[in-house]
Amino acid sequence: AMGGRALLGRCAAFALVALLCDALGLLILLLGILAPISSWDFFVYVGALLLAFSLLFWVFWYTFNIEV
């Protein structure tokens, strides 16, 4: 069985922040889409921005895990 260290690589902090941004972004985006609230557009935009921002952390995680 693989441990958490082997699964996340050498830069676990970037992976965890990226996963957190993904989870929060998806939750906020779905809240804006599905919940009957008057400020739905704010939640949709913030959720989409968090999902886009998480891509930055995924790129950092991938880049710092490349073995030269």
PDB file of C-alpha atoms in Angstrom:
ATOM      1  CA  ALA A   1       0.000   0.000   0.000  1.00  0.00           C
ATOM      2  CA  MET A   2       1.237   3.457  -0.850  1.00  0.00           C
ATOM      3  CA  GLY A   3       1.631   5.907   1.973  1.00  0.00           C
ATOM      4  CA  GLY A   4       0.356   9.459   1.887  1.00  0.00           C
ATOM      5  CA  ARG A   5       3.882  10.743   1.342  1.00  0.00           C
ATOM      6  CA  ALA A   6       4.385   8.667  -1.797  1.00  0.00           C
ATOM      7  CA  LEU A   7       0.933   9.560  -3.076  1.00  0.00           C
ATOM      8  CA  LEU A   8       1.328  13.346  -2.724  1.00  0.00           C
ATOM      9  CA  GLY A   9       4.977  13.522  -3.746  1.00  0.00           C
ATOM     10  CA  ARG A  10       7.624  15.816  -2.354  1.00  0.00           C
ATOM     11  CA  CYS A  11       5.457  18.969  -2.259  1.00  0.00           C
ATOM     12  CA  ALA A  12       2.476  17.820  -0.251  1.00  0.00           C
ATOM     13  CA  ALA A  13       1.621  21.375   0.836  1.00  0.00           C
ATOM     14  CA  PHE A  14       0.910  22.493  -2.740  1.00  0.00           C
ATOM     15  CA  ALA A  15      -1.220  19.409  -3.368  1.00  0.00           C
ATOM     16  CA  LEU A  16      -3.240  19.950  -0.192  1.00  0.00           C
ATOM     17  CA  VAL A  17      -3.835  23.642  -0.955  1.00  0.00           C
ATOM     18  CA  ALA A  18      -4.857  22.733  -4.509  1.00  0.00           C
ATOM     19  CA  LEU A  19      -7.280  20.089  -3.233  1.00  0.00           C
ATOM     20  CA  LEU A  20      -8.707  22.546  -0.702  1.00  0.00           C
ATOM     21  CA  CYS A  21      -9.209  25.190  -3.416  1.00  0.00           C
ATOM     22  CA  ASP A  22     -10.861  22.572  -5.641  1.00  0.00           C
ATOM     23  CA  ALA A  23     -13.245  21.435  -2.908  1.00  0.00           C
ATOM     24  CA  LEU A  24     -14.177  24.939  -1.753  1.00  0.00           C
ATOM     25  CA  GLY A  25     -14.481  26.247  -5.301  1.00  0.00           C
ATOM     26  CA  LEU A  26     -16.763  23.419  -6.346  1.00  0.00           C
ATOM     27  CA  LEU A  27     -18.881  23.786  -3.212  1.00  0.00           C
ATOM     28  CA  ILE A  28     -19.280  27.552  -3.656  1.00  0.00           C
ATOM     29  CA  LEU A  29     -19.940  27.189  -7.392  1.00  0.00           C
ATOM     30  CA  LEU A  30     -22.648  24.579  -6.836  1.00  0.00           C
ATOM     31  CA  LEU A  31     -24.135  26.688  -4.050  1.00  0.00           C
ATOM     32  CA  GLY A  32     -24.421  29.607  -6.460  1.00  0.00           C
ATOM     33  CA  ILE A  33     -25.979  27.422  -9.148  1.00  0.00           C
ATOM     34  CA  LEU A  34     -28.392  25.365  -7.065  1.00  0.00           C
ATOM     35  CA  ALA A  35     -29.348  27.488  -4.048  1.00  0.00           C
ATOM     36  CA  PRO A  36     -32.203  29.970  -4.510  1.00  0.00           C
ATOM     37  CA  ILE A  37     -30.334  33.046  -3.268  1.00  0.00           C
ATOM     38  CA  SER A  38     -30.400  36.566  -4.655  1.00  0.00           C
ATOM     39  CA  SER A  39     -26.600  36.937  -4.842  1.00  0.00           C
ATOM     40  CA  TRP A  40     -26.099  33.749  -6.856  1.00  0.00           C
ATOM     41  CA  ASP A  41     -23.767  35.436  -9.347  1.00  0.00           C
ATOM     42  CA  PHE A  42     -21.247  36.282  -6.610  1.00  0.00           C
ATOM     43  CA  PHE A  43     -21.052  32.629  -5.569  1.00  0.00           C
ATOM     44  CA  VAL A  44     -20.744  31.422  -9.156  1.00  0.00           C
ATOM     45  CA  TYR A  45     -17.907  33.850  -9.916  1.00  0.00           C
ATOM     46  CA  VAL A  46     -16.041  33.216  -6.651  1.00  0.00           C
ATOM     47  CA  GLY A  47     -16.347  29.453  -7.075  1.00  0.00           C
ATOM     48  CA  ALA A  48     -15.079  29.622 -10.638  1.00  0.00           C
ATOM     49  CA  LEU A  49     -12.180  31.864  -9.602  1.00  0.00           C
ATOM     50  CA  LEU A  50     -11.201  29.451  -6.828  1.00  0.00           C
ATOM     51  CA  LEU A  51     -11.226  26.571  -9.285  1.00  0.00           C
ATOM     52  CA  ALA A  52      -9.073  28.561 -11.698  1.00  0.00           C
ATOM     53  CA  PHE A  53      -6.748  29.608  -8.859  1.00  0.00           C
ATOM     54  CA  SER A  54      -6.284  25.977  -7.841  1.00  0.00           C
ATOM     55  CA  LEU A  55      -4.737  25.311 -11.259  1.00  0.00           C
ATOM     56  CA  LEU A  56      -1.818  27.499 -10.212  1.00  0.00           C
ATOM     57  CA  PHE A  57      -1.155  25.257  -7.215  1.00  0.00           C
ATOM     58  CA  TRP A  58      -1.485  22.125  -9.371  1.00  0.00           C
ATOM     59  CA  VAL A  59       1.125  23.541 -11.764  1.00  0.00           C
ATOM     60  CA  PHE A  60       3.447  24.320  -8.832  1.00  0.00           C
ATOM     61  CA  TRP A  61       2.950  20.818  -7.421  1.00  0.00           C
ATOM     62  CA  TYR A  62       3.631  19.185 -10.762  1.00  0.00           C
ATOM     63  CA  THR A  63       6.648  21.389 -11.515  1.00  0.00           C
ATOM     64  CA  PHE A  64       8.321  20.840  -8.146  1.00  0.00           C
ATOM     65  CA  ASN A  65       7.807  17.072  -8.388  1.00  0.00           C
ATOM     66  CA  ILE A  66       9.695  16.727 -11.676  1.00  0.00           C
ATOM     67  CA  GLU A  67      12.901  14.813 -11.084  1.00  0.00           C
ATOM     68  CA  VAL A  68      15.848  16.153 -13.018  1.00  0.00           C
TER      69      VAL A  68
END
